XYZ file of C-alpha atoms in Angstrom:
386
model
C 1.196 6.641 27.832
C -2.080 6.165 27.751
C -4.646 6.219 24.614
C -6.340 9.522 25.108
C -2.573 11.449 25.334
C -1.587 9.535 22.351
C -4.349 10.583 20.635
C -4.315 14.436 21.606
C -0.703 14.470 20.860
C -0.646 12.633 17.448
C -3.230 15.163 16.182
C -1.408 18.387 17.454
C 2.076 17.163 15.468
C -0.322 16.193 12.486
C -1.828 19.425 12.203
C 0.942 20.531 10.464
C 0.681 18.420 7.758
C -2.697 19.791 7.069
C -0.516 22.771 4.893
C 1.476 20.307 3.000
C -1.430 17.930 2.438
C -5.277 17.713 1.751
C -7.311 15.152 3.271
C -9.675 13.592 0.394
C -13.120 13.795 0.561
C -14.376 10.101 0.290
C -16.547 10.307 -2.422
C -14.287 11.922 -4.886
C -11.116 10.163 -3.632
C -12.860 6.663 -3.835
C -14.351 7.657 -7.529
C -10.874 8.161 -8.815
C -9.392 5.079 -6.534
C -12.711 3.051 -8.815
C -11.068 4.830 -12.309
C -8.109 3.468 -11.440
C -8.817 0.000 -10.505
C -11.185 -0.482 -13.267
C -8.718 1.013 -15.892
C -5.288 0.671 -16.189
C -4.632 -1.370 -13.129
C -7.401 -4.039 -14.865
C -4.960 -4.293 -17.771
C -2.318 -5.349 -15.898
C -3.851 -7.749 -13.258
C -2.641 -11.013 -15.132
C 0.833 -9.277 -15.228
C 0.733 -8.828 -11.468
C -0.982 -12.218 -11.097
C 2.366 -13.550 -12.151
C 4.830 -11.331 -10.580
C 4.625 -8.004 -11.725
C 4.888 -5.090 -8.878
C 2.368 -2.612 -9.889
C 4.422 0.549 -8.516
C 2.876 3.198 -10.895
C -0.374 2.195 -9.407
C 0.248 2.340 -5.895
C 1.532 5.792 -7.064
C -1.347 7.006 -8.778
C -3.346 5.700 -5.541
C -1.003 8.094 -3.655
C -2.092 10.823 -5.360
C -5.396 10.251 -5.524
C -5.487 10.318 -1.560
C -6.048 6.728 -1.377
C -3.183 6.692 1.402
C -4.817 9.494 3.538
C -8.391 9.199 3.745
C -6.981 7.966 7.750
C -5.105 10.418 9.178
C -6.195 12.751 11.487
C -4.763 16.173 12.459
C -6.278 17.153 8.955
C -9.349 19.063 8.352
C -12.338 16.382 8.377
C -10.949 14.262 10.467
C -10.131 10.919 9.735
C -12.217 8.199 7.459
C -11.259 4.835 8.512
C -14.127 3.777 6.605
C -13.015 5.523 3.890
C -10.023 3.760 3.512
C -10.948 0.365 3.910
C -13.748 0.778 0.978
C -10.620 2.155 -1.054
C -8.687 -0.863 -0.268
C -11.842 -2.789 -1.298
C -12.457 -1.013 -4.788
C -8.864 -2.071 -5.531
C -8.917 -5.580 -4.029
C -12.119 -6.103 -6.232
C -10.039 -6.171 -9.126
C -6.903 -6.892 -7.582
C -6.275 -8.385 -4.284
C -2.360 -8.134 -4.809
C -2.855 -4.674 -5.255
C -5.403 -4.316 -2.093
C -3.030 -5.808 -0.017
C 0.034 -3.566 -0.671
C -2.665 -0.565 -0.459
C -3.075 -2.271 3.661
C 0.916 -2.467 3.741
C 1.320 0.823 2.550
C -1.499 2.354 4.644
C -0.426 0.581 7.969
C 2.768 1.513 7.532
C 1.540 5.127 7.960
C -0.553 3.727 10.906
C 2.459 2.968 12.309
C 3.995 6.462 12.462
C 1.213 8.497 12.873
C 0.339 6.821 16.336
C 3.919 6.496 17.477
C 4.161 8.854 20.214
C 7.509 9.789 18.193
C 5.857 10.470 15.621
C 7.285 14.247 15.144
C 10.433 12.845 14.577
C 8.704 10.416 11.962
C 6.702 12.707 10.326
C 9.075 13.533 6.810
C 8.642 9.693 6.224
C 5.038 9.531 6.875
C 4.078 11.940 4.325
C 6.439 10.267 2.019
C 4.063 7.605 2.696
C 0.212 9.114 2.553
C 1.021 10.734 -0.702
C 2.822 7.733 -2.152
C 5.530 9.346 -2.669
C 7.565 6.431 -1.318
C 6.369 3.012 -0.922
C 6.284 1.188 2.820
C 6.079 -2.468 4.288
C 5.073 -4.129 6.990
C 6.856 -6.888 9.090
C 4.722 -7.362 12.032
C 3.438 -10.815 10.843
C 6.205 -12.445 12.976
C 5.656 -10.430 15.831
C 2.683 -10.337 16.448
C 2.365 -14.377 16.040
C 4.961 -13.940 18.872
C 2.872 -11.885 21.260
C 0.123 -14.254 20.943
C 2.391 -17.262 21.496
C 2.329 -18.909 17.870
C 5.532 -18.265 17.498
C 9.173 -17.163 18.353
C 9.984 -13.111 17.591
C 12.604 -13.993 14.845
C 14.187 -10.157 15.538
C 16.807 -10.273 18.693
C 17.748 -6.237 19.655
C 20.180 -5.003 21.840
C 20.715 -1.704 23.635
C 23.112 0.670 21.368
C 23.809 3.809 23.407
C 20.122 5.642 22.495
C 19.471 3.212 19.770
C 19.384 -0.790 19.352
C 21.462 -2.909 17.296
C 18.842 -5.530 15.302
C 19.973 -9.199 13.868
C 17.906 -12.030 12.764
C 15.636 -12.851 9.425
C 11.895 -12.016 8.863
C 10.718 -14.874 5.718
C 8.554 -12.585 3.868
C 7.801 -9.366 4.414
C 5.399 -7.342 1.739
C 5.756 -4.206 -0.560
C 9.511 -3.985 -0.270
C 12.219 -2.645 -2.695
C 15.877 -1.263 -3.008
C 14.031 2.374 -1.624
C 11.334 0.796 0.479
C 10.393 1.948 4.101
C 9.038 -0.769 6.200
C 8.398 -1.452 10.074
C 9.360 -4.450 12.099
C 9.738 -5.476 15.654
C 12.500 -7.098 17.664
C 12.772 -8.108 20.882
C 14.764 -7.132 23.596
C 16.021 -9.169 26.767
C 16.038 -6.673 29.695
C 16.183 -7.352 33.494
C 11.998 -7.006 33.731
C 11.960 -9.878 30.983
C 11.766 -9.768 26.886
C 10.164 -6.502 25.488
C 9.561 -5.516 22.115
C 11.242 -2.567 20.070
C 9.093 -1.629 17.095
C 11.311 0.563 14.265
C 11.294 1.748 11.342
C 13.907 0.938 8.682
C 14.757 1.666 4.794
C 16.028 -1.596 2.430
C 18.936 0.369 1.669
C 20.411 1.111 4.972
C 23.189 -0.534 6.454
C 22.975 -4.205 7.610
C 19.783 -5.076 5.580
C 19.442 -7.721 3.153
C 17.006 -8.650 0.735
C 16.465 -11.904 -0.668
C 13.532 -13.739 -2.969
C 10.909 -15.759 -1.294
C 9.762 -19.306 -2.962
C 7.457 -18.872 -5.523
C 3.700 -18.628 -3.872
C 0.341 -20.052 -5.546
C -1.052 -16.449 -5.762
C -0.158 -12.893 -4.692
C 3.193 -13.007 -6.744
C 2.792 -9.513 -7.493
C 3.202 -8.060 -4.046
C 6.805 -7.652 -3.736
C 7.281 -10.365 -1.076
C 10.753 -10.999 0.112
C 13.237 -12.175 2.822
C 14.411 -9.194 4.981
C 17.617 -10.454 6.874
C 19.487 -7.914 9.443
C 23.002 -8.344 10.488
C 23.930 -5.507 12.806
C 21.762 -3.331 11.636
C 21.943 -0.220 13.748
C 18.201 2.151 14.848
C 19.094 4.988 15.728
C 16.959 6.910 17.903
C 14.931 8.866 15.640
C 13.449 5.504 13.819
C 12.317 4.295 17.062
C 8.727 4.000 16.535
C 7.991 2.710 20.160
C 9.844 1.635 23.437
C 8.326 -0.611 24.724
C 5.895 -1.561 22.008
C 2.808 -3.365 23.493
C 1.081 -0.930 25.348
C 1.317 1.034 21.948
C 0.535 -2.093 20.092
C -2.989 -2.003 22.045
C -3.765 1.391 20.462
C -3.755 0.296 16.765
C -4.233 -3.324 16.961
C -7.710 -2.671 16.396
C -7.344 -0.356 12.870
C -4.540 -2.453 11.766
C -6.813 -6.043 11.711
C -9.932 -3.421 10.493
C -8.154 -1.971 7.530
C -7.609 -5.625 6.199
C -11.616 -6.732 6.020
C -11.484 -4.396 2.846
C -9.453 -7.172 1.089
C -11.918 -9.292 2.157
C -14.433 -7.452 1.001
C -13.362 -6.815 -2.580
C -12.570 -10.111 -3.209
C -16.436 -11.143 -1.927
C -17.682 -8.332 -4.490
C -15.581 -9.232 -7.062
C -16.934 -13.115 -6.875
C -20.152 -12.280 -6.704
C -20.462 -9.912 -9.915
C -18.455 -12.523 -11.579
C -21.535 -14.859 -10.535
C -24.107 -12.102 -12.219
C -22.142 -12.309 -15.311
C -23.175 -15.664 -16.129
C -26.753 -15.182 -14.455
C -28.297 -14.547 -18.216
C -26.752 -17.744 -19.367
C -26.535 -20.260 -16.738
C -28.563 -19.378 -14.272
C -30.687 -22.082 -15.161
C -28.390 -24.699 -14.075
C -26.554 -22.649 -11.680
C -29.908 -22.044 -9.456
C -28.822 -25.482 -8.400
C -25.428 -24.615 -6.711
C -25.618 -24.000 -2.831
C -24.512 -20.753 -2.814
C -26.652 -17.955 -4.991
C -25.203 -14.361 -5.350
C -28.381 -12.742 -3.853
C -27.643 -14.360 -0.195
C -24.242 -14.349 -1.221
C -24.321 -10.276 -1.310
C -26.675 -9.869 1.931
C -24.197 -11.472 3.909
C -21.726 -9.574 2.752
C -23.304 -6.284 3.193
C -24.022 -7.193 6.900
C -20.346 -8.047 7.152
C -19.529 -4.270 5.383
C -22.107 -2.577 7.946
C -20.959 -4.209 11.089
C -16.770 -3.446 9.822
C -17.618 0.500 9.207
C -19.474 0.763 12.502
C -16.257 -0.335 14.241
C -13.817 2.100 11.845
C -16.053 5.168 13.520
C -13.758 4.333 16.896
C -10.286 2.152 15.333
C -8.785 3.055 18.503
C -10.882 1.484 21.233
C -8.978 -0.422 22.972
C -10.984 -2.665 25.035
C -10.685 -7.031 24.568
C -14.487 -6.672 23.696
C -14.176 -4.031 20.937
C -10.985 -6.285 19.601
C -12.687 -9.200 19.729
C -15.694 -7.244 17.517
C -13.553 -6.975 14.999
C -11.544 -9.982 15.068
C -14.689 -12.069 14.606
C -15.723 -9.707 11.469
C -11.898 -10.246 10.295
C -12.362 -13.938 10.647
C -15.862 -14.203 8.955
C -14.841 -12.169 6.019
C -11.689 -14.288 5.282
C -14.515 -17.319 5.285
C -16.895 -15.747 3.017
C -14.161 -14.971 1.229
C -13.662 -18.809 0.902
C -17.228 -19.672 0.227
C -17.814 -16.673 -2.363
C -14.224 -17.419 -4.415
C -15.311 -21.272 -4.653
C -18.941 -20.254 -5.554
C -17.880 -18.029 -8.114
C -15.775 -20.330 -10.303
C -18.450 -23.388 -10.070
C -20.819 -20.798 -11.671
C -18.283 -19.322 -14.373
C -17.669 -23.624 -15.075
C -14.907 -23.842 -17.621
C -14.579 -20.686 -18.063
C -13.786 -19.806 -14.563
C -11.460 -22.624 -14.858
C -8.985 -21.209 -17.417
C -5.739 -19.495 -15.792
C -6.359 -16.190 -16.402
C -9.611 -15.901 -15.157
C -11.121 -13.694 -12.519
C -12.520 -16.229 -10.461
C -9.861 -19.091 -10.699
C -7.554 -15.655 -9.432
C -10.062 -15.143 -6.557
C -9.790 -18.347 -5.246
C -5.787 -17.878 -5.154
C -6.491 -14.807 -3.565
C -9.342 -16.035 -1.233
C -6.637 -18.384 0.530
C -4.303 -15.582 0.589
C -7.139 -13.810 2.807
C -7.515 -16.897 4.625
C -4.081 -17.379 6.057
C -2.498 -14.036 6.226
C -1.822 -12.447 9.542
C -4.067 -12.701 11.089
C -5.178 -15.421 9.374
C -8.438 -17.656 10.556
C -6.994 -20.158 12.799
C -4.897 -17.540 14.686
C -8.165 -15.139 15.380
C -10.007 -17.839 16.926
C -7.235 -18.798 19.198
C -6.841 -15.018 20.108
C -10.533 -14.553 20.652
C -10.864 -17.552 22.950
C -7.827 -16.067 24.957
C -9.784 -12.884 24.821
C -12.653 -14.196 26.136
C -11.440 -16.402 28.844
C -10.105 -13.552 30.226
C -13.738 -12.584 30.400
């Protein structure tokens, strides 16, 4: 199917949810997303720092529109911009948080470009209005696809469903009720294919188990998913086969993550200007300064909401695009987390602080999927293919 039908179709079966749901305007929705981050989900950041899932956020997020800003079929149109800066306000304070805001949103991603997606559409606007909470599990796969690794999900044909076994490692923003889409793959007689589904924790021949206990980003409800028989039936199918979907949304789904990036570069560099009154004598001595600091990252924020005016360009050149901004935000990110706690000093040095947090969550940006080493190795491939 190609891009254009997807498109025309995923906006006629959306239009219906334009009656159930509003789509935020961006500067009120992204106002309340800044109340929120800056209030009560700020007095609870060490608490997530160290393991607590911040569900009554994500919820309050939900209802705020922070989950919606992207859809289209409503009136407006979509805001892909929109919701990355949303993800960014949050991340600023919170990159746990920011990250299960991506989760949450690309799991609506997911099922609003499905060419199913009628059949999907109950759980997706469970999902915009955060009424229920959804993962991701396409880490694995799509390391697979681009030959890092095996596709730990095996499927088999089940009359018009599949039967799924094998174990994903971590998979975020999961829970007893959680949604969550993953992607197995399937030995046919043209080759392997992949299945992409959707799945709850609580149905049948799903397991949950705890990961090992991470350096950062304890707070995001990471845990083993295991499947042992686990039947899809055909309405969960999100697409058969999955890569020429995969092609329409790789794009938004790698674009929607630069606003981690991009709160935790924001959120270094104001910690920076906190200190500027009282150290920036000594500090104009550091390599990195929060002026230069902040004009790289605003060329970074200009070049990633050019590209969310068209997420679903599919072309290698308009991938790459935004696999290189991907890539150089998780490296700021790097740069700015390490900046910020040399110019805090000791303070920045004490556990609970912003910027020793930053740095945790500035390798977290570094090395999730897709995480720097894998983007360069898929933008060479890109490229030789000229």
């Amino acid at each position: 199917m190609s891009a254009a039908v997807l498109e025309q179709e995923t906006v006629e079966h959306l239009s219906s949810l334009a009656e159930e749901i509003d789509r935020p305007d961006d500067a009120e929705m992204l106002e309340a997303v800044r109340e929120i981050a800056q209030g009560p989900l700020a007095a609870i950041v060490d608490d997530i720092d160290r393991g607590l899932y911040p569900k009554e956020i994500m919820q309050q997020l939900g209802e705020v529109g922070a989950f919606r800003a992207q859809l289209a079929g409503l009136p407006g149109g979509a805001s892909y911009a929109g919701a990355i800066q949303a993800i960014a306000e949050v991340s600023k304070v919170c990159a746990s948080t920011g990250f299960l805001m991506w989760c949450q949103i690309s799991c609506a991603l997911y099922l609003e470009r499905s060419p199913h997606v009628e059949a999907l559409q109950d759980t997706l606007l469970e999902l915009v209005t955060g009424e229920a909470m959804g993962g991701t599990g396409l880490s694995n796969a799509m390391k697979s696809i681009t030959g890092i690794e095996e596709n730990r999900l095996k499927a088999r044909p089940d009359g018009d469903g599949f039967i799924v076994d094998g174990m994903l490692p971590w998979v975020s923003n999961l829970g007893p009720d959680h949604h969550f889409c993953a992607m197995a793959e399937v030995q046919t007689d043209d080759g392997p294919r992949e299945l992409m589904f959707l799945a709850n924790c609580q149905d049948d021949g799903i397991s949950l188990s705890p990961c090992p206990t991470f350096s950062g980003m304890e707070g995001t409800a990471t845990l083993g998913l295991g499947f042992s028989g686990h039947r899809v039936p055909a309405r969960n199918i999100v697409a058969w086969p999955a890569r020429p979907y995969l092609a329409s949304i790789r794009a938004a789904f790698v674009l929607l993550q630069c606003g981690i990036g991009w709160g935790v570069i924001q959120g270094a560099i104001d910690s920076m200007r906190e200190v500027e009154a009282s150290l920036g004598h000594v500090n104009r001595f550091l390599d990195d300064q929060p002026d230069a600091l902040q004009a790289e990252l605003d060329a970074i924020v200009a070049r990633v909401q050019k590209l969310a005016a068209t997420p679903f360009e599919t072309s290698n050149a308009f991938f790459v695009d935004v696999l290189k901004v991907r890539g150089e935000a998780a490296e700021l990110s790097l740069r700015a987390a390490q900046a910020a706690l040399l110019h805090q000093g000791a303070r920045g040095y004490l556990m609970k602080s912003a910027p020793q947090r930053r740095v945790r969550e500035s390798h977290f940006v570094a090395i999730v999927t897709p995480a720097i080493k894998h983007i360069r190795k898929e933008i060479a491939r890109l490229q030789a293919l000229g």
